[in-house]
PDB file of C-alpha atoms in Angstrom:
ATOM      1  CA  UNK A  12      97.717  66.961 102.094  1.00 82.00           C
ATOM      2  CA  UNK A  13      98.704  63.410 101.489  1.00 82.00           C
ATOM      3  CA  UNK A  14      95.379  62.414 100.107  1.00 85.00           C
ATOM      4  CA  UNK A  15      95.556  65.619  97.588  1.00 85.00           C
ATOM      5  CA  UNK A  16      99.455  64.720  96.661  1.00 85.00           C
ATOM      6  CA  UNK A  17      98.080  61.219  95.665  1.00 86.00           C
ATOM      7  CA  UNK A  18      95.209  62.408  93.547  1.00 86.00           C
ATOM      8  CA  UNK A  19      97.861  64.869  91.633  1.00 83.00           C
ATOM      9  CA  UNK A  20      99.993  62.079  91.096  1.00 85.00           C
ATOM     10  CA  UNK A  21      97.397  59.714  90.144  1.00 87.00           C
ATOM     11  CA  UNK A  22      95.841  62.178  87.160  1.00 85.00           C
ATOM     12  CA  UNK A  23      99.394  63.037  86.278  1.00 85.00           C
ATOM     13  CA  UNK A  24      99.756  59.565  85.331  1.00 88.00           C
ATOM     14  CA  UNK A  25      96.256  59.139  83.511  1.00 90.00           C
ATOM     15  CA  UNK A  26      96.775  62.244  81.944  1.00 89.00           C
ATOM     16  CA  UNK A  27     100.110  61.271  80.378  1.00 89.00           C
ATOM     17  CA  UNK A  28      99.306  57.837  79.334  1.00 93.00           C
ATOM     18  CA  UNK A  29      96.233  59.976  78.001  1.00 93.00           C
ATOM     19  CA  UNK A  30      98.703  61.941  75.539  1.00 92.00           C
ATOM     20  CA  UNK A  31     100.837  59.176  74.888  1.00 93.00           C
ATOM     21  CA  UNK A  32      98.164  57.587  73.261  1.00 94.00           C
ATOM     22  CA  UNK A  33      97.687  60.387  71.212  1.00 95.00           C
ATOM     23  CA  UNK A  34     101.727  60.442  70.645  1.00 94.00           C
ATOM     24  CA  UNK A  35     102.516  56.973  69.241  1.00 95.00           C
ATOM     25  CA  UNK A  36      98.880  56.999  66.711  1.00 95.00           C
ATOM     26  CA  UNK A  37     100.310  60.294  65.651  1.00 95.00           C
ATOM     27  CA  UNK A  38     103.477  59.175  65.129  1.00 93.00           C
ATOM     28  CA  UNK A  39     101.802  55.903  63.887  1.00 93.00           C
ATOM     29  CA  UNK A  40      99.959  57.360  60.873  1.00 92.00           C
ATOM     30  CA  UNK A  41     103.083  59.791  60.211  1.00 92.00           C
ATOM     31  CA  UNK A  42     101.724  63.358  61.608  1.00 94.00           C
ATOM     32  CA  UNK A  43     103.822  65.413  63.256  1.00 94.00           C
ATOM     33  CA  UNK A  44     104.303  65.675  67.322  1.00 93.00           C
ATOM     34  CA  UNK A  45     105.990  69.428  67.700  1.00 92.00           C
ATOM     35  CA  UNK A  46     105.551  68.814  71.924  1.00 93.00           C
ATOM     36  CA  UNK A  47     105.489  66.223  74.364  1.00 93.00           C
ATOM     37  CA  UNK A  48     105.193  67.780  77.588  1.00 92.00           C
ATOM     38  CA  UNK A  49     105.397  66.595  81.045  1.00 88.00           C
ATOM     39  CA  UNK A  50     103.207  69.230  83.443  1.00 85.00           C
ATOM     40  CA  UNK A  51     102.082  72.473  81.754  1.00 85.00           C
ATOM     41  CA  UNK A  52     102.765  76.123  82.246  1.00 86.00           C
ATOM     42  CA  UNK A  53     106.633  77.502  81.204  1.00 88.00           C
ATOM     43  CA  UNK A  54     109.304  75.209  80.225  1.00 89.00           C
ATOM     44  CA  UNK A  55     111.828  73.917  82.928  1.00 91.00           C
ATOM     45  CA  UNK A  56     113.953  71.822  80.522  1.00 92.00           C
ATOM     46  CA  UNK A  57     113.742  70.399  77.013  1.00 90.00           C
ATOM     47  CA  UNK A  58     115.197  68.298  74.828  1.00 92.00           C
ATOM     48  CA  UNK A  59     115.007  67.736  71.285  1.00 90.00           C
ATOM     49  CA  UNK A  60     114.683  64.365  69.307  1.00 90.00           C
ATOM     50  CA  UNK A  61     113.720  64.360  65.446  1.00 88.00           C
ATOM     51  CA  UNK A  62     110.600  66.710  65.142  1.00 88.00           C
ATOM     52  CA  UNK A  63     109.759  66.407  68.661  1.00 92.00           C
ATOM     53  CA  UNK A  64     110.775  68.642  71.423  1.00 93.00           C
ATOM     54  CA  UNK A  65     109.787  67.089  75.121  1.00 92.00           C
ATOM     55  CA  UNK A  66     109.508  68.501  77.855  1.00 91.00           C
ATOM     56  CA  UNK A  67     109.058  69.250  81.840  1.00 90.00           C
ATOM     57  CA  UNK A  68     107.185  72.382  82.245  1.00 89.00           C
ATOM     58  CA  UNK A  69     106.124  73.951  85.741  1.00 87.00           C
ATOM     59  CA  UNK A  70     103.254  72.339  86.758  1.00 85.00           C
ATOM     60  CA  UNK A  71     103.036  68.972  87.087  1.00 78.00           C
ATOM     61  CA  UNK A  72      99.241  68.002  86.568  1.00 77.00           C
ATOM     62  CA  UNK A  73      99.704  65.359  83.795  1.00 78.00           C
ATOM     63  CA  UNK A  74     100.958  66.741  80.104  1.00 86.00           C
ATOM     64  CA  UNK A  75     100.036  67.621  76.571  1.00 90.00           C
ATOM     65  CA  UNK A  76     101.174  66.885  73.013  1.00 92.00           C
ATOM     66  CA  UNK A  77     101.106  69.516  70.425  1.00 93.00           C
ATOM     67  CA  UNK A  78     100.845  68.129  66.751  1.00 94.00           C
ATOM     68  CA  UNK A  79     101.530  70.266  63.577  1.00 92.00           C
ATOM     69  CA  UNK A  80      98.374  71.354  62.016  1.00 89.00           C
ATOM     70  CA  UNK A  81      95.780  70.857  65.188  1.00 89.00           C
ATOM     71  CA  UNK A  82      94.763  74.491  65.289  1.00 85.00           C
ATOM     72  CA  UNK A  83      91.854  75.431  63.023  1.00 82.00           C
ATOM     73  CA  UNK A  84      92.568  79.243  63.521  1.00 82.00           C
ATOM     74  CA  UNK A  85      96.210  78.809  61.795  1.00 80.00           C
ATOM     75  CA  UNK A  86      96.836  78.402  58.036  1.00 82.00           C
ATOM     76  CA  UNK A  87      97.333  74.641  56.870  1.00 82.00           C
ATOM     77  CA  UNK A  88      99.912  73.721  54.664  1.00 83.00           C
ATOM     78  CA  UNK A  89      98.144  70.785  53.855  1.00 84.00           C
ATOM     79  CA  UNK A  90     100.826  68.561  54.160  1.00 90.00           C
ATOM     80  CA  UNK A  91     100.669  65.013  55.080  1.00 89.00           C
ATOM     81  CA  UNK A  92     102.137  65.728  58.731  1.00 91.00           C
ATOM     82  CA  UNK A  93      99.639  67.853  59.853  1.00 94.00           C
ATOM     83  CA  UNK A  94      96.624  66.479  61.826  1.00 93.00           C
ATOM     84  CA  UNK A  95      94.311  69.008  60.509  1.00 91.00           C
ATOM     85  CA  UNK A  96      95.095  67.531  57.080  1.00 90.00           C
ATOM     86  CA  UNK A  97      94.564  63.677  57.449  1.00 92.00           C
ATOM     87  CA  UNK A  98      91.611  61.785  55.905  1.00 92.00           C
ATOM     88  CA  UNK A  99      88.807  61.803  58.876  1.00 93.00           C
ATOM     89  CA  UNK A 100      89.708  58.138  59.539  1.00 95.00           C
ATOM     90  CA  UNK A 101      93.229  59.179  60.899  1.00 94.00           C
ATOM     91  CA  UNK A 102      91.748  61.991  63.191  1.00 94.00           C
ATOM     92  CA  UNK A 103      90.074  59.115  64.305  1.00 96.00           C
ATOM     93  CA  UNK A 104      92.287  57.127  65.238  1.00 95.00           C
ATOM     94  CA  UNK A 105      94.651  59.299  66.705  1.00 95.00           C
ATOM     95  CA  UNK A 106      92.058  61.176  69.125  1.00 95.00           C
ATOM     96  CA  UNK A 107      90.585  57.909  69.801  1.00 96.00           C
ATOM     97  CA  UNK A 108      93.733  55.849  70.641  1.00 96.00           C
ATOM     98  CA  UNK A 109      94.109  58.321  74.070  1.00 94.00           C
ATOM     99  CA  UNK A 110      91.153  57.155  75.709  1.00 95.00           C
ATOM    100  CA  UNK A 111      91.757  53.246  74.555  1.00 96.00           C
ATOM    101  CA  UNK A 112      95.222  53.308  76.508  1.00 95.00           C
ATOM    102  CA  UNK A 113      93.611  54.603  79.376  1.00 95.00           C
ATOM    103  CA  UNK A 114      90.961  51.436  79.557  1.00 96.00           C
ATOM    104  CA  UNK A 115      94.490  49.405  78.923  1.00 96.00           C
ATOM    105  CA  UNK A 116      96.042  50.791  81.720  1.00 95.00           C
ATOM    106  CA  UNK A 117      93.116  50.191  84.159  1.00 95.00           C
ATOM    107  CA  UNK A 118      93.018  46.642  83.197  1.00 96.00           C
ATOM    108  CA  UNK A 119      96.227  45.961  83.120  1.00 95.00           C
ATOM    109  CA  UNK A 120      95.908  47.912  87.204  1.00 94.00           C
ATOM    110  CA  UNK A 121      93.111  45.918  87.797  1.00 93.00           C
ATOM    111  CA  UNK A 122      94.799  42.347  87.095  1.00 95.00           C
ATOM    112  CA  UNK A 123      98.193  42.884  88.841  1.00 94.00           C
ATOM    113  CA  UNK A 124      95.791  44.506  92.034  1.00 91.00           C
ATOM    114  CA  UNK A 125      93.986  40.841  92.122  1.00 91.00           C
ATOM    115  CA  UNK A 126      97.505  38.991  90.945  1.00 93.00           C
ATOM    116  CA  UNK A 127      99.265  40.070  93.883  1.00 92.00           C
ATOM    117  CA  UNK A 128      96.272  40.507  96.549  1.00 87.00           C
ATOM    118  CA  UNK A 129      94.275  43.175  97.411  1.00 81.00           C
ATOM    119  CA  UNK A 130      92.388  44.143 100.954  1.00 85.00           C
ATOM    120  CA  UNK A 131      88.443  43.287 100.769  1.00 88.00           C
ATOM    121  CA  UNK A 132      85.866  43.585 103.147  1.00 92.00           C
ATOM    122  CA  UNK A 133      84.290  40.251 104.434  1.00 93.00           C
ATOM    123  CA  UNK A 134      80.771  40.086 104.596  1.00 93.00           C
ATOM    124  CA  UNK A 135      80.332  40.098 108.404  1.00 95.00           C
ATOM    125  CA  UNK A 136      78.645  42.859 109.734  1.00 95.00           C
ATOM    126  CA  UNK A 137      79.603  45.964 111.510  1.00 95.00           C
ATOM    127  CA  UNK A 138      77.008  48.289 112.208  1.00 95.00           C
ATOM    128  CA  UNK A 139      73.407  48.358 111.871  1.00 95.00           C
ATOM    129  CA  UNK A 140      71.004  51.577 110.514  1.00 94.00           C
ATOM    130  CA  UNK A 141      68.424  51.981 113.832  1.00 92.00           C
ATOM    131  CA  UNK A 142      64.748  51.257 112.666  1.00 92.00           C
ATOM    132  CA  UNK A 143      66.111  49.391 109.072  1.00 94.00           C
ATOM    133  CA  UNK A 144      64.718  45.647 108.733  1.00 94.00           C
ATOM    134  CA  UNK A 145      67.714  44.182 109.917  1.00 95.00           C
ATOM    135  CA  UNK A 146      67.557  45.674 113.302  1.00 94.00           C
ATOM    136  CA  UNK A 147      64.335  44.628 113.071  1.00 93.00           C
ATOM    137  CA  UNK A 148      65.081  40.991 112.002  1.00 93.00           C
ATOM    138  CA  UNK A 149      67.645  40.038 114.482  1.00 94.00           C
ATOM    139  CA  UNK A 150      70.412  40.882 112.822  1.00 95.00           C
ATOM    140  CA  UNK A 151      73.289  41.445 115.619  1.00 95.00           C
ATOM    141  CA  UNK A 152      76.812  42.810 115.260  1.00 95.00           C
ATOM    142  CA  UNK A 153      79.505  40.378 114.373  1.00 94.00           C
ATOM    143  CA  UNK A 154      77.045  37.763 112.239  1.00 96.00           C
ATOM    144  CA  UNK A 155      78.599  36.975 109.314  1.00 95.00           C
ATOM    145  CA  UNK A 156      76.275  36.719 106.092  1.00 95.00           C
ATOM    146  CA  UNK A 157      77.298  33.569 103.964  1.00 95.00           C
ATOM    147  CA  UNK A 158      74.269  33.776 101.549  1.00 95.00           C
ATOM    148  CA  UNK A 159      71.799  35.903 100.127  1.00 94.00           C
ATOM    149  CA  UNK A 160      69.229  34.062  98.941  1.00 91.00           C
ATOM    150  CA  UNK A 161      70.767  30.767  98.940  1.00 91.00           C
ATOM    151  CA  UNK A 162      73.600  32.228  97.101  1.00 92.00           C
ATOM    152  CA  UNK A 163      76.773  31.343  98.322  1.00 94.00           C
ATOM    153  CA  UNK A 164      78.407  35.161  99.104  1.00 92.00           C
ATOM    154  CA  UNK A 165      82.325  35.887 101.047  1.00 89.00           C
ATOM    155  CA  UNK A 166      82.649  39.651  99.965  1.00 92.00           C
ATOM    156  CA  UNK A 167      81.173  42.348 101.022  1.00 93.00           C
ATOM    157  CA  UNK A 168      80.733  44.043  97.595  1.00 89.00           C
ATOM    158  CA  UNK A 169      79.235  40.382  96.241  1.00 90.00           C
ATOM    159  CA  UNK A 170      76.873  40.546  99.072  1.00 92.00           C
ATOM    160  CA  UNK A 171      75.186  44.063  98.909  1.00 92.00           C
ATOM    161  CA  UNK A 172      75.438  43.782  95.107  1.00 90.00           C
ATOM    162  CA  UNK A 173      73.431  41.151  95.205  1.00 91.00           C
ATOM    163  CA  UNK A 174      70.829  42.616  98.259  1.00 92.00           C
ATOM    164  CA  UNK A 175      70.805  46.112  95.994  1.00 89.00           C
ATOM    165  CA  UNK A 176      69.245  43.846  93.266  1.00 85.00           C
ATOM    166  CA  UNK A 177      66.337  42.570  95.103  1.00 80.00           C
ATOM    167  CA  UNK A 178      63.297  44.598  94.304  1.00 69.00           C
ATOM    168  CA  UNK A 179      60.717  42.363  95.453  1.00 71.00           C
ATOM    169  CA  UNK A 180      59.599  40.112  98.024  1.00 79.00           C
ATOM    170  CA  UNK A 181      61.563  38.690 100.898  1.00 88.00           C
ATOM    171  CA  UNK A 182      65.388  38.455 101.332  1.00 92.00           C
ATOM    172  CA  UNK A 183      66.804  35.254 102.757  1.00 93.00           C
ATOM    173  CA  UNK A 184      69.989  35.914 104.813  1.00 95.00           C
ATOM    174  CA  UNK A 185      72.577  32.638 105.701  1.00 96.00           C
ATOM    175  CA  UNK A 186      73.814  34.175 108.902  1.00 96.00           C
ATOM    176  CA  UNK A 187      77.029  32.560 110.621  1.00 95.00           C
ATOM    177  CA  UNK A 188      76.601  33.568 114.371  1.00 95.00           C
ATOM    178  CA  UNK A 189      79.547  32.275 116.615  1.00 92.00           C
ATOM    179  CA  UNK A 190      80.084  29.136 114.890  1.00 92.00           C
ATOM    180  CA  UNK A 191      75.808  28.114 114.502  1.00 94.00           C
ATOM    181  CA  UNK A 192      74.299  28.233 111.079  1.00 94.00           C
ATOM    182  CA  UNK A 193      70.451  29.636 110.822  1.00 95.00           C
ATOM    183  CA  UNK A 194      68.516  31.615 108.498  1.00 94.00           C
ATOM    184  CA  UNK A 195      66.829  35.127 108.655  1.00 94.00           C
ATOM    185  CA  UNK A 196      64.292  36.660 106.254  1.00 93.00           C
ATOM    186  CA  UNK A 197      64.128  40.109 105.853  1.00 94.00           C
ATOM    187  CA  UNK A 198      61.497  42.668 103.902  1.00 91.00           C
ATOM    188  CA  UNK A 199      64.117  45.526 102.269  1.00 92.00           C
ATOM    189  CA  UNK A 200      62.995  49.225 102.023  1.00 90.00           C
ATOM    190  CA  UNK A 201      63.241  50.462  98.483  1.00 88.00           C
ATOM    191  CA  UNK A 202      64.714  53.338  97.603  1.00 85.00           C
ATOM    192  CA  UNK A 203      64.557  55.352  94.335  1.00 82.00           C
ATOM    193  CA  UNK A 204      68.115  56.144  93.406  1.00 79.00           C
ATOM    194  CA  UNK A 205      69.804  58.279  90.611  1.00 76.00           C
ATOM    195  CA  UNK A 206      73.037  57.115  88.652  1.00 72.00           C
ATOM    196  CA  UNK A 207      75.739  59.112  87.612  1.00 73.00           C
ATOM    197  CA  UNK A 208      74.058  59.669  84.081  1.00 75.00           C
ATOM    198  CA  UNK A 209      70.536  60.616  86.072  1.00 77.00           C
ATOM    199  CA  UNK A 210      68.768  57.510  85.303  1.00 80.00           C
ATOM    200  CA  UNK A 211      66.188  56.372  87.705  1.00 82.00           C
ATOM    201  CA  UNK A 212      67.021  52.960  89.090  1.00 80.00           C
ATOM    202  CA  UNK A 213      65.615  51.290  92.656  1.00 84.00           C
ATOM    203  CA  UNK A 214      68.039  49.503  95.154  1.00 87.00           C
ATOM    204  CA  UNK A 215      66.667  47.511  97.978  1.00 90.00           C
ATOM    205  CA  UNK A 216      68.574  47.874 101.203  1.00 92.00           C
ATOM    206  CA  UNK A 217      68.484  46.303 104.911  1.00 94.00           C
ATOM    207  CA  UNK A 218      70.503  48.249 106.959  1.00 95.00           C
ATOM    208  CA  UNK A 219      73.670  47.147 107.881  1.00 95.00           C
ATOM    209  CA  UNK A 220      77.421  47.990 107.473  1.00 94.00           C
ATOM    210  CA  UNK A 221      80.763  46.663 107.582  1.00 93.00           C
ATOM    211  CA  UNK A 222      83.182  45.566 110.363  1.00 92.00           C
ATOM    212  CA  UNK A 223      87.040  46.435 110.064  1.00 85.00           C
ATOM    213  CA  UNK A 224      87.757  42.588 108.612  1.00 87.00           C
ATOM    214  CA  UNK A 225      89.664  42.452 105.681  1.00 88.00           C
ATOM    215  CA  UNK A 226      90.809  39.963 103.853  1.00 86.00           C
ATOM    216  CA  UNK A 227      93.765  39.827 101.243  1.00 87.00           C
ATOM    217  CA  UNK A 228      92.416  38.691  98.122  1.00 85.00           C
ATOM    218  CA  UNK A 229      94.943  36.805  95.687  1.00 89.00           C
ATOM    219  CA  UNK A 230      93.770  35.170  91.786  1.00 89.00           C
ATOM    220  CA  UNK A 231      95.833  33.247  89.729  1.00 92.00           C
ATOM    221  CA  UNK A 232      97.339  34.713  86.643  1.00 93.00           C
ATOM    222  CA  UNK A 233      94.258  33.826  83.998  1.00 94.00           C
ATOM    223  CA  UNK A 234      91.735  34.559  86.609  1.00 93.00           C
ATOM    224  CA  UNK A 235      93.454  37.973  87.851  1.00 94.00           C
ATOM    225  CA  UNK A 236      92.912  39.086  83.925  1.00 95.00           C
ATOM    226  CA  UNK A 237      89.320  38.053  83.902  1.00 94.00           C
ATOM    227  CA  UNK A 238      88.624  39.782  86.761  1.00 89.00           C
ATOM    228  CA  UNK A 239      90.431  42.740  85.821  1.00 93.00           C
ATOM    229  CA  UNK A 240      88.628  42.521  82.191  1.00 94.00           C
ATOM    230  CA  UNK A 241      85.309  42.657  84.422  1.00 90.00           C
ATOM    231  CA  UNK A 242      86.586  45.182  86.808  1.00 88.00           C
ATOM    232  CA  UNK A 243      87.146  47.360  83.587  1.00 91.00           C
ATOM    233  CA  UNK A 244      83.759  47.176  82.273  1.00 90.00           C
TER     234      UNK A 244
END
């Protein structure tokens, strides 16, 4: 119930940064906003400022802003204030400007989350996959990887980004076991993998999983909003 509460309240928020992106490059461009709602369904309590009425309505899964003129099935009075009657450019810009605050709100999320720390996985393994190369290898519980392929790695998502990458040949694993430094070379099984958008992509993988250590993760105020800019894309 918890988990569920916190998605509602998360797409609550997305949605209504969503519409108020839509609500100031309306307002922007001078078209009308007859609604800014808070939830959807019937009206709990209103208030009227200019020619906007806002509002909390019933249910409270994000919002919606109704401008004059957006419906094609009523009559326009082709009037400047109505959406349906601005030059193609202002459409535009006014549809468009909900899904830009959205990407601003995730990166300006993503750079406070790495200003003020945020709990990572370190790369030291947890588990091993039975039969998997690193089983195999001599991989053991507890090691902690500090390079993949003589690349310097810390994280766990830096480390299997980079292992996911490897399509051919060898992998060379920088294992920390108990203090003692050595090296371990591993032959990945490829798999063929789908992505969200049902491309076709291979990821080469050895087997192992995390451990419960976690480390708080803190950037300084220039490198929190690179990482966030990265993060975003």
């Amino acid at each position: 119930m918890l988990s569920l509460i916190a998605f509602l309240a998360v797409l609550s928020v997305l949605v209504l940064v969503h519409e108020f992106g839509h609500f100031i490059a309306a307002k922007k461009v001078g078209v009308r906003v007859e609604k800014f709602s808070f939830g959807f369904g019937p009206k709990i309590i209103g208030i009227k400022r200019g020619d906007t009425e806002y509002l909390i309505s019933l249910i409270p899964l994000g919002g919606y802003v109704k401008m004059a003129g957006d419906d094609p099935s009523e009559e326009l009075k082709h009037k400047p204030w109505e959406f349906l009657s601005r030059s193609v450019f202002d459409r535009f810009n006014i549809i468009f400007a909900g899904p830009a605050l959205n990407y601003l709100l995730a990166f300006i999320v993503f750079s406070i989350i790495f200003m003020f720390g945020s709990p990572t996985m370190t790369a030291e393994v947890g588990g091993l996959i039975k039969d998997y190369p690193a089983e195999k290898g001599g991989v053991l519980v507890g090691d902690k990887i500090q390079a993949v392929d003589d690349v310097p790695v810390k994280y766990w998502e830096d480390m299997t980004e980079m292992i996911h990458k490897h399509s051919k040949d060898r992998i060379k694993l920088s294992i920390d076991r108990g203090g003692k430094s050595f090296q371990l070379e591993l032959e990945p099984v490829i798999r063929e993998t789908k992505d969200i958008f049902g491309r076709q992509s291979r990821i080469a993988l050895v087997g192992i999983s995390p451990s419960q250590s976690i480390e708080n993760v803190r950037y300084g105020f220039l490198e929190s909003l690179w990482m966030g800019a990265r993060k975003l894309v």
